[in-house]
CSV table of C-alpha atoms in Angstrom, one decimal:
chain,number,residue,atom,x,y,z
P,1,UNK,CA,-0.3,-0.1,-0.2
P,2,UNK,CA,1.2,3.7,-0.7
P,3,UNK,CA,-1.0,5.0,2.2
P,4,UNK,CA,-1.0,2.7,5.2
P,5,UNK,CA,-3.5,4.6,6.8
P,6,UNK,CA,-6.6,2.3,6.6
P,7,UNK,CA,-4.0,-1.0,7.5
P,8,UNK,CA,-3.5,1.2,10.3
P,9,UNK,CA,-6.8,2.4,11.5
P,10,UNK,CA,-7.9,-1.5,11.2
P,11,UNK,CA,-5.0,-2.6,13.0
P,12,UNK,CA,-5.7,-0.3,15.7
P,13,UNK,CA,-9.4,-1.4,16.0
P,14,UNK,CA,-8.4,-5.0,15.5
P,15,UNK,CA,-5.0,-5.4,17.6
P,16,UNK,CA,-6.2,-7.3,20.9
P,17,UNK,CA,-7.7,-9.8,18.3
P,18,UNK,CA,-4.4,-10.2,15.8
P,19,UNK,CA,-1.7,-10.4,18.6
P,20,UNK,CA,-4.1,-12.7,20.6
P,21,UNK,CA,-3.9,-15.1,17.2
P,22,UNK,CA,-0.4,-15.0,16.6
P,23,UNK,CA,2.4,-16.7,17.9
P,24,UNK,CA,4.5,-14.3,20.4
P,25,UNK,CA,7.7,-14.4,18.4
P,26,UNK,CA,5.4,-13.2,15.5
P,27,UNK,CA,4.1,-10.4,17.3
P,28,UNK,CA,7.7,-9.2,18.5
P,29,UNK,CA,8.8,-9.1,14.9
P,30,UNK,CA,5.9,-7.6,13.3
P,31,UNK,CA,7.4,-3.9,13.3
P,32,UNK,CA,10.5,-5.1,11.3
P,33,UNK,CA,9.1,-7.2,9.0
P,34,UNK,CA,5.1,-5.4,8.4
P,35,UNK,CA,6.0,-1.8,9.1
P,36,UNK,CA,9.4,-1.3,7.8
P,37,UNK,CA,9.3,1.9,4.8
P,38,UNK,CA,10.5,4.1,3.0
P,39,UNK,CA,7.6,6.7,3.1
P,40,UNK,CA,7.7,9.6,6.0
P,41,UNK,CA,4.1,9.5,6.3
P,42,UNK,CA,4.0,5.4,7.0
P,43,UNK,CA,6.6,5.8,9.3
P,44,UNK,CA,4.8,8.2,11.2
P,45,UNK,CA,1.8,6.1,10.9
P,46,UNK,CA,4.0,3.0,12.6
P,47,UNK,CA,5.5,5.1,15.3
P,48,UNK,CA,2.4,6.2,16.2
P,49,UNK,CA,1.0,2.8,16.5
P,50,UNK,CA,4.0,0.5,17.9
P,51,UNK,CA,5.7,3.2,19.7
P,52,UNK,CA,3.1,2.5,22.5
P,53,UNK,CA,2.9,-0.8,22.7
P,54,UNK,CA,6.6,-2.2,21.7
P,55,UNK,CA,7.7,-2.6,25.6
P,56,UNK,CA,4.8,-4.6,26.0
P,57,UNK,CA,5.7,-7.6,24.2
P,58,UNK,CA,9.2,-8.8,24.6
P,59,UNK,CA,11.4,-8.4,21.8
P,60,UNK,CA,9.3,-6.2,20.1
P,61,UNK,CA,11.5,-3.1,21.5
P,62,UNK,CA,14.1,-4.5,19.3
P,63,UNK,CA,12.1,-5.1,16.2
P,64,UNK,CA,11.0,-1.5,16.6
P,65,UNK,CA,14.7,-0.2,16.6
P,66,UNK,CA,15.9,-2.3,13.5
P,67,UNK,CA,12.3,-0.8,12.1
P,68,UNK,CA,13.1,2.9,12.3
P,69,UNK,CA,17.1,2.3,11.0
P,70,UNK,CA,16.0,0.7,8.0
P,71,UNK,CA,13.2,3.2,7.0
P,72,UNK,CA,15.4,5.8,8.1
P,73,UNK,CA,18.0,4.5,6.1
P,74,UNK,CA,15.6,4.0,3.0
P,75,UNK,CA,14.4,7.2,3.7
P,76,UNK,CA,18.0,9.3,3.2
P,77,UNK,CA,18.6,7.1,0.3
P,78,UNK,CA,15.6,8.0,-1.3
P,79,UNK,CA,16.4,11.6,-0.7
P,80,UNK,CA,19.7,11.6,-1.5
P,81,UNK,CA,19.2,9.6,-4.8
P,82,UNK,CA,16.1,9.8,-6.1
P,83,UNK,CA,16.4,13.1,-8.5
P,84,UNK,CA,19.3,10.9,-10.0
P,85,UNK,CA,16.9,7.4,-10.5
P,86,UNK,CA,14.0,9.6,-11.9
P,87,UNK,CA,16.2,11.5,-14.6
P,88,UNK,CA,17.7,7.8,-15.6
P,89,UNK,CA,14.3,6.2,-15.8
P,90,UNK,CA,13.5,9.3,-18.1
P,91,UNK,CA,15.9,9.0,-20.1
P,92,UNK,CA,15.1,5.6,-20.8
């Protein structure tokens, strides 16, 4: 999804049911595998959702940190190289 607002709206309403049905080791890795993004708005949504709960699930704080590192790295690279990449594509 380009705009993950509907996803996070649904997840916020259904978080307890989702967490209850998932094994703990999957719950703890949700930020890393589901929320890593290269979009600042989607990262803000992930921070808003996972920030308050990351310390409630064993291992989730580490997964949250990984999500933050990977997303911020992608955003930095995108900011640095996106215009050159766009120029390359326009030249094809």
